[in-house]
PDB file of C-alpha atoms in Angstrom:
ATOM      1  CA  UNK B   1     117.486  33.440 -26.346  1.00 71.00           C
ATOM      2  CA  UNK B   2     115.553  30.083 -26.844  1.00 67.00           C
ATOM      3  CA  UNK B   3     114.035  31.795 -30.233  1.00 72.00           C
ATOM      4  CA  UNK B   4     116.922  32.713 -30.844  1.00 72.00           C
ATOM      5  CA  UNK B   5     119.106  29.546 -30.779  1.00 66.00           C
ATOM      6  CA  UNK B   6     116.052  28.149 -32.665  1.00 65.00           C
ATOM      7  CA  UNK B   7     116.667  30.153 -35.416  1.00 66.00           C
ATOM      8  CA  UNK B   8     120.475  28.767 -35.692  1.00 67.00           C
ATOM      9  CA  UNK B   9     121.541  26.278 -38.576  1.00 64.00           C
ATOM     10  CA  UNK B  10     123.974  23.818 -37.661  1.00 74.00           C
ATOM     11  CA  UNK B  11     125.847  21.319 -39.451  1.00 78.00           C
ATOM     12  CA  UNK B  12     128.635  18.900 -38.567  1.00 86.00           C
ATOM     13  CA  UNK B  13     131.940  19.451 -37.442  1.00 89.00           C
ATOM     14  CA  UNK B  14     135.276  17.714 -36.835  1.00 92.00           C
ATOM     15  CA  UNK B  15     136.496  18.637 -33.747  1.00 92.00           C
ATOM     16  CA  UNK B  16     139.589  17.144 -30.924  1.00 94.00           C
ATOM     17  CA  UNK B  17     138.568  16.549 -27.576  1.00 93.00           C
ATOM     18  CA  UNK B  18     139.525  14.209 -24.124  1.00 92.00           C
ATOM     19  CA  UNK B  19     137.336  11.834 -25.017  1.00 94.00           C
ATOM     20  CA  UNK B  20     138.344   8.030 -24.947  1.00 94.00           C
ATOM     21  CA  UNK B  21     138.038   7.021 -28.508  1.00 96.00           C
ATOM     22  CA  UNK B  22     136.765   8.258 -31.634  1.00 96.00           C
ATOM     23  CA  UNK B  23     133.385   8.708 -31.789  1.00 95.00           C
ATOM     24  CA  UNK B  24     130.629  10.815 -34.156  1.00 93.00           C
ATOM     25  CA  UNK B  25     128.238  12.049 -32.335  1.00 93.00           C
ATOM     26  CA  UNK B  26     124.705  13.612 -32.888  1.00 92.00           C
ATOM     27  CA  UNK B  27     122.732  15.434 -30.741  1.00 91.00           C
ATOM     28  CA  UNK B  28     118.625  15.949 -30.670  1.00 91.00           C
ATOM     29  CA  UNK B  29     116.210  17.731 -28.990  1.00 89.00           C
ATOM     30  CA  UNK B  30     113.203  16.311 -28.229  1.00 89.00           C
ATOM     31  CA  UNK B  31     110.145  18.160 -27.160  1.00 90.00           C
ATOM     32  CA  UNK B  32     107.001  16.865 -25.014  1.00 90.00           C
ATOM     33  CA  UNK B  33     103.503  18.536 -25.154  1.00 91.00           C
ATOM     34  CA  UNK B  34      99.753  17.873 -24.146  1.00 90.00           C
ATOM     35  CA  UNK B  35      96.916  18.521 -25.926  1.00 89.00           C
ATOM     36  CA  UNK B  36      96.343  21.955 -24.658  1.00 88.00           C
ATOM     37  CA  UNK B  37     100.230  22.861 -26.334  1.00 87.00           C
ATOM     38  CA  UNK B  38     101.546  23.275 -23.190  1.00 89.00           C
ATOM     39  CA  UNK B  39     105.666  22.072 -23.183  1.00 88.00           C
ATOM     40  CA  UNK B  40     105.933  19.315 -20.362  1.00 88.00           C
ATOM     41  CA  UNK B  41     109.410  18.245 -20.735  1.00 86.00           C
ATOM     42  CA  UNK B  42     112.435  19.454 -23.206  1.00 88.00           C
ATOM     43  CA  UNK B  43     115.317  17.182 -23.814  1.00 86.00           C
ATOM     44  CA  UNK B  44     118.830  17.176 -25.382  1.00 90.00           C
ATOM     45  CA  UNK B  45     119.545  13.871 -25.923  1.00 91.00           C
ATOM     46  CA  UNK B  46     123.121  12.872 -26.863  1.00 94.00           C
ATOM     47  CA  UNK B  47     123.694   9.880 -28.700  1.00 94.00           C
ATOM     48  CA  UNK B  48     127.924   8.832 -30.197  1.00 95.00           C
ATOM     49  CA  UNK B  49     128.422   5.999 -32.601  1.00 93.00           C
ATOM     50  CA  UNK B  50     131.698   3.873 -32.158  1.00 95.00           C
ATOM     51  CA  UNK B  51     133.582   2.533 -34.850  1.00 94.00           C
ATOM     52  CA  UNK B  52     132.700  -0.607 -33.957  1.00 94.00           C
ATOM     53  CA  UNK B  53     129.107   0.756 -35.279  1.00 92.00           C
ATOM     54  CA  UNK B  54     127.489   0.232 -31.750  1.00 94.00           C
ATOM     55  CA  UNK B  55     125.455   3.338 -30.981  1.00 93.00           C
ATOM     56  CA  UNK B  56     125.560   4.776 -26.985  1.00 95.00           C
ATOM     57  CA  UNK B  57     124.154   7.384 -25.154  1.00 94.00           C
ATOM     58  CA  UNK B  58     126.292   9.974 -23.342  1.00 96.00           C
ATOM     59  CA  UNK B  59     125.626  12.173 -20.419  1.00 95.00           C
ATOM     60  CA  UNK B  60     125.090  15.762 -21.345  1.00 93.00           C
ATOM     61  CA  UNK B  61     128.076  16.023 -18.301  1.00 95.00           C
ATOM     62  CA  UNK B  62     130.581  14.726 -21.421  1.00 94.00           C
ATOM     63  CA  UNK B  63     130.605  18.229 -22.819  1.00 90.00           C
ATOM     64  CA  UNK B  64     132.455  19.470 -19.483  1.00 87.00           C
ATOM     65  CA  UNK B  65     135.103  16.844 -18.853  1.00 80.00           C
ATOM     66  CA  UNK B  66     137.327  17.537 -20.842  1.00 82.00           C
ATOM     67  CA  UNK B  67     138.221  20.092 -23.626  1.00 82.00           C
ATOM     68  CA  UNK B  68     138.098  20.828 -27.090  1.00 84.00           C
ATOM     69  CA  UNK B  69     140.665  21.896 -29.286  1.00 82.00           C
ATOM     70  CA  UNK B  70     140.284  25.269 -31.110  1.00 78.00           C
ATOM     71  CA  UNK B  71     140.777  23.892 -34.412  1.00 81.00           C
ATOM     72  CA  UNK B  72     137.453  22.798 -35.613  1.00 80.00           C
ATOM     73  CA  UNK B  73     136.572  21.815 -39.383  1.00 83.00           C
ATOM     74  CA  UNK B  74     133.039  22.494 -40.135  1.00 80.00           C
ATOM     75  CA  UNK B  75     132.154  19.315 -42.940  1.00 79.00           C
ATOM     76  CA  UNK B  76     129.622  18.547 -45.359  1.00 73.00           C
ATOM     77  CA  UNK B  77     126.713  17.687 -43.744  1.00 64.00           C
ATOM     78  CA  UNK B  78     125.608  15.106 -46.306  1.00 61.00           C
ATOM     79  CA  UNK B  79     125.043  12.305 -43.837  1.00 61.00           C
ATOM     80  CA  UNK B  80     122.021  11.124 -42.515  1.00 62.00           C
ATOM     81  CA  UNK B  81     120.860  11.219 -38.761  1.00 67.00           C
ATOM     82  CA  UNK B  82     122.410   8.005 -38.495  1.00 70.00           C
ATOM     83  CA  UNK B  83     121.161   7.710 -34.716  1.00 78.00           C
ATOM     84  CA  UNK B  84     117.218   9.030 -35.600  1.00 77.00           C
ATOM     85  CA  UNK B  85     116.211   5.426 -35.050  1.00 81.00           C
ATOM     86  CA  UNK B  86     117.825   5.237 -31.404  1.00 85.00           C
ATOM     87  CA  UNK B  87     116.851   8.539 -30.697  1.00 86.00           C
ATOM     88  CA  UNK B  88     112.702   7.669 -31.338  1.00 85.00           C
ATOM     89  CA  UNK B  89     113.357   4.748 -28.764  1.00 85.00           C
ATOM     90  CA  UNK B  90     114.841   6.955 -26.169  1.00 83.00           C
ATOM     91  CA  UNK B  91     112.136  10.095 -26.821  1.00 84.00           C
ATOM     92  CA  UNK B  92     109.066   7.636 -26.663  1.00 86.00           C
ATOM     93  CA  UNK B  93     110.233   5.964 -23.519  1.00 86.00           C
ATOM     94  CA  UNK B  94     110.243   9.486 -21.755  1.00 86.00           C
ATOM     95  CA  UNK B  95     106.940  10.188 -23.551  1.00 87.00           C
ATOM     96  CA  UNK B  96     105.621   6.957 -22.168  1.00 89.00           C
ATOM     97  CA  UNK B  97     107.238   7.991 -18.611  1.00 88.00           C
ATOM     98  CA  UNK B  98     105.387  11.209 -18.576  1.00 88.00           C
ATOM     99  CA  UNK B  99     102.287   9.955 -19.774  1.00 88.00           C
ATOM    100  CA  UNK B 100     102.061   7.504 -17.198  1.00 89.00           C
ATOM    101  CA  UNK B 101     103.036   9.802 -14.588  1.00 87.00           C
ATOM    102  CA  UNK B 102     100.447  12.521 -15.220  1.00 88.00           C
ATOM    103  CA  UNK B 103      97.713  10.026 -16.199  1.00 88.00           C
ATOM    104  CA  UNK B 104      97.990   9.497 -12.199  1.00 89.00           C
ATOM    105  CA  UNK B 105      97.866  12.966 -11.657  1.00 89.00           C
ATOM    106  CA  UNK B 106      95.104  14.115 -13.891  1.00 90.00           C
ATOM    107  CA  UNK B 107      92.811  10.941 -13.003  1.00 90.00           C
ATOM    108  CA  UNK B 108      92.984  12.118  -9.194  1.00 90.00           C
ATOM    109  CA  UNK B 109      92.402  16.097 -10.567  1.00 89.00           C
ATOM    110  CA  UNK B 110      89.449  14.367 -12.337  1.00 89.00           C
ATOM    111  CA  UNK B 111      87.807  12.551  -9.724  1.00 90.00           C
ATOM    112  CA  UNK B 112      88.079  15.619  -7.242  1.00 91.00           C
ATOM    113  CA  UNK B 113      86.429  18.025  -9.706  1.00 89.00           C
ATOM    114  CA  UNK B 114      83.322  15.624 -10.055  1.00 89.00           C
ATOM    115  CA  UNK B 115      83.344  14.901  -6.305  1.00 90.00           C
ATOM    116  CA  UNK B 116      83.388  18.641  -5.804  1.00 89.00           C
ATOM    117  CA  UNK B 117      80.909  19.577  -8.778  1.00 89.00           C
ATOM    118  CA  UNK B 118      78.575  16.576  -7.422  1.00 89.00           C
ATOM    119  CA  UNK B 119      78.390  18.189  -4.403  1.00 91.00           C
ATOM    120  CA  UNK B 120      78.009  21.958  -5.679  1.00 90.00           C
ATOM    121  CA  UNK B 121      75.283  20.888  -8.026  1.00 90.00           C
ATOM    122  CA  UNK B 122      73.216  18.186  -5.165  1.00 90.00           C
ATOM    123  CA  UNK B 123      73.335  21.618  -2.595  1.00 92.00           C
ATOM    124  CA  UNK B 124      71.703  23.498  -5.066  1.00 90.00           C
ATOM    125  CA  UNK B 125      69.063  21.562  -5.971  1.00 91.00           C
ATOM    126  CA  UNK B 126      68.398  21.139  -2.241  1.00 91.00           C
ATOM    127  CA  UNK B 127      68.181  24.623  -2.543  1.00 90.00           C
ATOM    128  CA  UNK B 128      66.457  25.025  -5.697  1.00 89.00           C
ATOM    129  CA  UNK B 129      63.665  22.763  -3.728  1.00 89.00           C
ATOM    130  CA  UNK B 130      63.699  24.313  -0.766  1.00 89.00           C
ATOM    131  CA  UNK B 131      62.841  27.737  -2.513  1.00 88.00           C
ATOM    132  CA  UNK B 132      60.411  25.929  -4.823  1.00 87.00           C
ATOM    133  CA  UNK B 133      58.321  24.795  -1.453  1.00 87.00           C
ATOM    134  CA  UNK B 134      58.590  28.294   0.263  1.00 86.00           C
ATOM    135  CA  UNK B 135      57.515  29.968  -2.750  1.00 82.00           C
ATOM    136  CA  UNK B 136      54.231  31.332  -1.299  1.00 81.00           C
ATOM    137  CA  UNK B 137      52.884  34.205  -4.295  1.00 78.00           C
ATOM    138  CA  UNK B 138      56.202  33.620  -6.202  1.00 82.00           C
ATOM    139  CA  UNK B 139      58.054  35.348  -3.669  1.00 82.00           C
ATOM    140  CA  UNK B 140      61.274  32.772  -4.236  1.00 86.00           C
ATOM    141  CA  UNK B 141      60.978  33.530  -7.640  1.00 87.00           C
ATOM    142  CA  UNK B 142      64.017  35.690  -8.077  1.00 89.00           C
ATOM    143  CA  UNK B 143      66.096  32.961  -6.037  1.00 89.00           C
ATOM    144  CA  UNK B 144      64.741  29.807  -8.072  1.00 87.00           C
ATOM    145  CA  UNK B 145      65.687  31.418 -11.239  1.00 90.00           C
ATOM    146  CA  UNK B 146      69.253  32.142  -9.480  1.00 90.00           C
ATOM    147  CA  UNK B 147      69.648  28.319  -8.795  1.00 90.00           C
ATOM    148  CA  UNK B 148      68.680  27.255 -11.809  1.00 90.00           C
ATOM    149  CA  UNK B 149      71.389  29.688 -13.729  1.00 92.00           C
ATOM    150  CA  UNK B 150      73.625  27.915 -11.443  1.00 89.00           C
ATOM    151  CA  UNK B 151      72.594  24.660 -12.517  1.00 90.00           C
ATOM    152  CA  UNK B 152      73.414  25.503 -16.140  1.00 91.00           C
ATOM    153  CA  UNK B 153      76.393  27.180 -15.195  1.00 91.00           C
ATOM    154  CA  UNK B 154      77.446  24.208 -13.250  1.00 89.00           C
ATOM    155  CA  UNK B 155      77.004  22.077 -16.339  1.00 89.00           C
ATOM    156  CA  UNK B 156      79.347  23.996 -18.624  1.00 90.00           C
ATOM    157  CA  UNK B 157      81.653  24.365 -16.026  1.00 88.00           C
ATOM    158  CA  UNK B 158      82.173  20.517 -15.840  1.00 88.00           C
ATOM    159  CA  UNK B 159      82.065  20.074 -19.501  1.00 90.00           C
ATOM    160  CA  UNK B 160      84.476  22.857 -20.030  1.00 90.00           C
ATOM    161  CA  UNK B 161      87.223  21.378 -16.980  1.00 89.00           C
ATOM    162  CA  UNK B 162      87.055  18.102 -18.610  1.00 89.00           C
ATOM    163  CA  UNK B 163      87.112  18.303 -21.690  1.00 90.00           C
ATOM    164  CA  UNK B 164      90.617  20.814 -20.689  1.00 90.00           C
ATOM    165  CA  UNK B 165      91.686  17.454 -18.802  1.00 89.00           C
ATOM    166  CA  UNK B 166      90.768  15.300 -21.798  1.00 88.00           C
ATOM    167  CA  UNK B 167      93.714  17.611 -23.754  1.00 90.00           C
ATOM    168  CA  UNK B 168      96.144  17.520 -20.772  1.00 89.00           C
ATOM    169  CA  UNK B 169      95.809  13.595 -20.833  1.00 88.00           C
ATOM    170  CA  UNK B 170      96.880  13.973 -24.812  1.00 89.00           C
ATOM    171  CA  UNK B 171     100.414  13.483 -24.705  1.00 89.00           C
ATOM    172  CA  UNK B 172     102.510  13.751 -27.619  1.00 87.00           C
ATOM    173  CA  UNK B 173     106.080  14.250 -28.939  1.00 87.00           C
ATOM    174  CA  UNK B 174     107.593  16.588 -31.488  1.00 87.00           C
ATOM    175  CA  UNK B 175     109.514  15.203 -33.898  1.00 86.00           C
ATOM    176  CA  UNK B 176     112.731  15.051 -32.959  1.00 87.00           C
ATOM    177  CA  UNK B 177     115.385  17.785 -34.174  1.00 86.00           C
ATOM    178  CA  UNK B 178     118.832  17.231 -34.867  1.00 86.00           C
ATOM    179  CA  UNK B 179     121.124  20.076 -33.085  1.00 86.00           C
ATOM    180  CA  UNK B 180     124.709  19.238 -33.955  1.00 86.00           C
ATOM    181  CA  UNK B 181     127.099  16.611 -35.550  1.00 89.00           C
ATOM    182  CA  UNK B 182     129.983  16.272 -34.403  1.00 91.00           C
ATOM    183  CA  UNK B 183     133.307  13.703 -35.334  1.00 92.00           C
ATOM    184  CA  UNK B 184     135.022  13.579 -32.618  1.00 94.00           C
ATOM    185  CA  UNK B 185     138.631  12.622 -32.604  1.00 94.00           C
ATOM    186  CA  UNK B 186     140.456  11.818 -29.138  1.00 94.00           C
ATOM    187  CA  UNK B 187     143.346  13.949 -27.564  1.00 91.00           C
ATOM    188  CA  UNK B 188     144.946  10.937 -25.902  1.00 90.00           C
ATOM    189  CA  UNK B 189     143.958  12.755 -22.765  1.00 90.00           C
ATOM    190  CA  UNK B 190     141.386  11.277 -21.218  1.00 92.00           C
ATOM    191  CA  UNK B 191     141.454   8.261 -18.780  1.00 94.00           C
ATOM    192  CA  UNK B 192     137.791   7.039 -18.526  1.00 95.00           C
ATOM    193  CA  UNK B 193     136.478   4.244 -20.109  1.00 96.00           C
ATOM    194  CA  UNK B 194     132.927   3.920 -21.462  1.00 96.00           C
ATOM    195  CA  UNK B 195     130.907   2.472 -18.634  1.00 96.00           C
ATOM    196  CA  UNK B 196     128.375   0.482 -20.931  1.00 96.00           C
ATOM    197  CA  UNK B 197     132.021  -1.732 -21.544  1.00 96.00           C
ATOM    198  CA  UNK B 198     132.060  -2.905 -18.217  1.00 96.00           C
ATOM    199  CA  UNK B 199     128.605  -3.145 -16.910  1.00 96.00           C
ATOM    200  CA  UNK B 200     128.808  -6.711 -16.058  1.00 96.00           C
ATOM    201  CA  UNK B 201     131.708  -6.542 -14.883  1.00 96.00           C
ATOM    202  CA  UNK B 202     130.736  -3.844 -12.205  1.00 97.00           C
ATOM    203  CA  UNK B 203     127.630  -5.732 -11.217  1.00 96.00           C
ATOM    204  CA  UNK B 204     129.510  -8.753 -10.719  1.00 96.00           C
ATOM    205  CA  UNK B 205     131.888  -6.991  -8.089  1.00 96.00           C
ATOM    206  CA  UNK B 206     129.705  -4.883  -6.577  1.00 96.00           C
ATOM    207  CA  UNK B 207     127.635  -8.337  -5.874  1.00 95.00           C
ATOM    208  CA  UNK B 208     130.507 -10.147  -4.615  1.00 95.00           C
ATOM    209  CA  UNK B 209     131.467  -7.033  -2.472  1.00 94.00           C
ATOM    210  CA  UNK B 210     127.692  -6.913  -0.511  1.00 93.00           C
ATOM    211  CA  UNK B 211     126.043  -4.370  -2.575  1.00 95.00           C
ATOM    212  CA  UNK B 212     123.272  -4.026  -4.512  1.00 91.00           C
ATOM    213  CA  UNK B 213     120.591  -1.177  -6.235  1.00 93.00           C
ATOM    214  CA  UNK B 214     123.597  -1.104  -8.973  1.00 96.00           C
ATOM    215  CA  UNK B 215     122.766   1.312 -11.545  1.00 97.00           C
ATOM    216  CA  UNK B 216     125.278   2.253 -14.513  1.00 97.00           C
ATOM    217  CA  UNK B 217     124.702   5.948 -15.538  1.00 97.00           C
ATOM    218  CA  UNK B 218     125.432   6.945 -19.428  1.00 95.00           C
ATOM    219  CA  UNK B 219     128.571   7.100 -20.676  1.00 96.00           C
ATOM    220  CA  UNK B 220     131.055   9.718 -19.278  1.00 96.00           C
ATOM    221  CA  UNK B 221     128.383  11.075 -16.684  1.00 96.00           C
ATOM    222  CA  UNK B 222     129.880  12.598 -13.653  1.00 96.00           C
ATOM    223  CA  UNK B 223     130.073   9.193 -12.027  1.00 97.00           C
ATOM    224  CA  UNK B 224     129.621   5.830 -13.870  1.00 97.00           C
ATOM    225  CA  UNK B 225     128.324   3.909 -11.359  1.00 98.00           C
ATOM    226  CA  UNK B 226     125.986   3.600  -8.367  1.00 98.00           C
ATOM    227  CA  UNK B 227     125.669   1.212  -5.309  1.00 97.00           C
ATOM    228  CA  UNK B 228     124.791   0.748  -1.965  1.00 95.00           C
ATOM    229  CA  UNK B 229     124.918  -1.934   0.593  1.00 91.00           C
ATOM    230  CA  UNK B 230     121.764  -2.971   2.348  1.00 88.00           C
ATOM    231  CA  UNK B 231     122.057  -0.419   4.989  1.00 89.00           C
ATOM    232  CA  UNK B 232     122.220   2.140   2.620  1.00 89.00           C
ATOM    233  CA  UNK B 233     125.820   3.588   2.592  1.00 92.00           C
ATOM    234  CA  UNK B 234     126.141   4.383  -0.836  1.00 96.00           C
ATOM    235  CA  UNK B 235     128.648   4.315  -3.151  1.00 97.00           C
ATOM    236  CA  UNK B 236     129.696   6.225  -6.113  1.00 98.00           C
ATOM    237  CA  UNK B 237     132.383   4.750  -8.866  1.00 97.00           C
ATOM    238  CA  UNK B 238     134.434   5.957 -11.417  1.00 97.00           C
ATOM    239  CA  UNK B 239     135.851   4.080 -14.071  1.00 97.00           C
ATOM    240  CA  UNK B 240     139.715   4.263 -15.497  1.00 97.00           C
ATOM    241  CA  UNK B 241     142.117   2.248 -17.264  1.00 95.00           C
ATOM    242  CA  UNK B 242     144.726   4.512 -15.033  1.00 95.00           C
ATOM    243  CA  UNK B 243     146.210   3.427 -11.807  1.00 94.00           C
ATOM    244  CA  UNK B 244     147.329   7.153 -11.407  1.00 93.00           C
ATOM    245  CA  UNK B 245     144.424   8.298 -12.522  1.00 94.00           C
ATOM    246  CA  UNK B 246     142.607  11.493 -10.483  1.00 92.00           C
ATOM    247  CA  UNK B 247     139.880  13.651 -11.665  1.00 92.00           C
ATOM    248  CA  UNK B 248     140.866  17.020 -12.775  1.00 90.00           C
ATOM    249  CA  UNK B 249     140.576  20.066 -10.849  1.00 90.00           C
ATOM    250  CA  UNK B 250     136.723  21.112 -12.622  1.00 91.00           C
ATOM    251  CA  UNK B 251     135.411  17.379 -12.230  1.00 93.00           C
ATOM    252  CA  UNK B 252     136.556  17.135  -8.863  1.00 92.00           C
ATOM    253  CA  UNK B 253     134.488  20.581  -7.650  1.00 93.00           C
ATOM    254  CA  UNK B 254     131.459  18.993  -9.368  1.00 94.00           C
ATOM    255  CA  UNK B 255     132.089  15.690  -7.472  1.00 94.00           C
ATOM    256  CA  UNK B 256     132.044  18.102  -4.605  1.00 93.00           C
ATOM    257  CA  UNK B 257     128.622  16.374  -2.267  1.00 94.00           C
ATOM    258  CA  UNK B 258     129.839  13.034  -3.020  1.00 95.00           C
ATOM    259  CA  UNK B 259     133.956  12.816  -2.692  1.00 93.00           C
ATOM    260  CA  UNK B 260     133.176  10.848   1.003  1.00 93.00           C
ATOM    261  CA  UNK B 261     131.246   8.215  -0.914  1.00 95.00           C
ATOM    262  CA  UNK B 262     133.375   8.349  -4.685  1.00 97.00           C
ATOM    263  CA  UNK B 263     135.850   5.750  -5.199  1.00 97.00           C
ATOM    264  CA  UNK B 264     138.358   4.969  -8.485  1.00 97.00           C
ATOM    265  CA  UNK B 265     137.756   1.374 -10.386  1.00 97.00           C
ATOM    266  CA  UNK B 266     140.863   0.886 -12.272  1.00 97.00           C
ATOM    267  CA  UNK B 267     139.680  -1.879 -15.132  1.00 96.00           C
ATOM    268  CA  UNK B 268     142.145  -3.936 -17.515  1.00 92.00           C
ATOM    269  CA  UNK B 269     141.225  -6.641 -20.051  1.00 90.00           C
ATOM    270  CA  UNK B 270     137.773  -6.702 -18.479  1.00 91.00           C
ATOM    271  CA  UNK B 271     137.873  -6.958 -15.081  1.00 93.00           C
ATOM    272  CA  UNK B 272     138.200  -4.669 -11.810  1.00 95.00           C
ATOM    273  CA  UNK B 273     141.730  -4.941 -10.527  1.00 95.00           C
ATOM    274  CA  UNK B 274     141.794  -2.071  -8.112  1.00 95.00           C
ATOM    275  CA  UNK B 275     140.209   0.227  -5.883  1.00 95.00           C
ATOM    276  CA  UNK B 276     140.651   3.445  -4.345  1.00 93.00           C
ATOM    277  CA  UNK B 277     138.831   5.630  -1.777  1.00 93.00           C
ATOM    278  CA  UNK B 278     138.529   9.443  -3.159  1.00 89.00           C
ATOM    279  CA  UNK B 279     138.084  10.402   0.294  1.00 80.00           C
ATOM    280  CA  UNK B 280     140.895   8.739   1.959  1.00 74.00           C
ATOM    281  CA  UNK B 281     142.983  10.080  -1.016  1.00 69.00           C
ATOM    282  CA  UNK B 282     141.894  14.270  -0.588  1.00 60.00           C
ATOM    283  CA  UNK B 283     142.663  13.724   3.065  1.00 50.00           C
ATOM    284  CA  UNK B 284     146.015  13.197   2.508  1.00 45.00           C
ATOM    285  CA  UNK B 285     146.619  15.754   0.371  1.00 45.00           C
TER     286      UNK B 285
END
């Protein structure tokens, strides 16, 4: 199936769906190898540029919020990948991730294969010796040229397992490949708000509110935000513009694990004005 959907062609599309304002969005996959051409990681990333011209990252989750329309106008795809430039930053930060991460791993693989090769090759030259000194009328003979094969073989094996670690340590990145283009026009729908509008305005409350490790997830993720206070009760947060508002009946089974700790931010003109405990809320219905 993966060949497959490699083989597809497509272009860009105008398309209705619950999403909170227009937005044109372009979608790349990224693709993360070592030097042996082994895949290590495989990414969509979505990126959506406002008409304000600011370019954001969604959550992959964006495609299941809400719906799409059936009419859809394919367009001419005449543009250029007008988020390439964003998309470079975000696909050489996760190279950069990786590369870090398994630079720990492989330096650790590295130092235990000469530790254990070090101590393969010292016991058999003890050996090797050893049969050398006992080798009254070339008795050992057989045996001394059966450690010294091992020597050699020894040898290549290191040179062969490192120089196989030297690739693995070669990390490099595809270039990335535009999937899809899509303009996106809003249904009038949808009731979320694109966190990255109200980031300081979270962290702000949150602080004043005793809690901290605040982390803002991309836009239209399952949750926007993320807190805890400093005994660890977390806190999940989602953000409308909707006193009423309440997850529909899909988001709310995928919010499933985390209704105790989920909790409604209503915003207007910038600032938090409400709360609401998800929890409390399902219990009384």
């Amino acid at each position: 199936m993966k060949k497959e959907n490699e083989k597809r062609s497509w272009g860009e599309y105008l398309a209705t769906y619950d999403v909170p304002e227009p937005l044109r969005v372009e979608i790349y996959n990224i693709s993360v190898v070592d030097g042996t051409g082994k895949e290590l990681e495989n990414h969509y990333i979505h990126l959506a540029k406002r008409e304000s011209g600011e370019i954001i990252s969604l959550d992959p989750y964006w495609l299941f919020v809400g719906n799409f329309c059936e009419s859809v106008v394919e367009l001419s795809d005449d543009k250029v990948n007008e988020c390439l430039g964003h998309v470079l930053k975000h696909a050489s930060f996760i190279r950069d991730e990786i590369q870090a991460k398994r630079q720990k791993q492989l330096d650790k693989l590295q130092e235990f294969l000469e530790k254990s090769l070090h101590e393969q090759y010292r016991d058999t030259l003890e050996r090797l010796e050893k049969y050398q000194q006992e080798n009254i009328d070339n008795r050992n003979s057989a045996l001394i040229n059966q450690m010294n094969a091992h020597l050699i073989d020894l040898d290549m094996k290191k040179e062969e397992r490192l120089n196989i670690i030297l690739r693995q340590k070669n990390i490099s990145m595809k270039p990335p490949k535009r999937i899809l283009s899509l303009q996106v026009a809003p249904t009038g729908r949808s009731k979320r708000v694109m966190a990255i509008d109200y980031k300081e305005a979270v962290e702000k409350y949150e602080k004043a509110n005793g809690r901290i490790n605040i982390k803002m997830f991309d836009c239209l993720a399952l949750v926007d935000f993320y807190s805890e206070r400093f005994n660890g009760e977390e806190r999940y947060i989602l953000l409308t513009h909707d006193p009423n508002y309440m997850p529909s009946e899909e988001h709310l089974e995928d919010l499933a694990d985390i209704l105790s700790k989920l909790y409604i931010y209503v915003v207007q003109d910038g600032q938090i004005v409400q709360e609401r405990a998800m929890a409390e809320e399902i219990f009384v219905f």
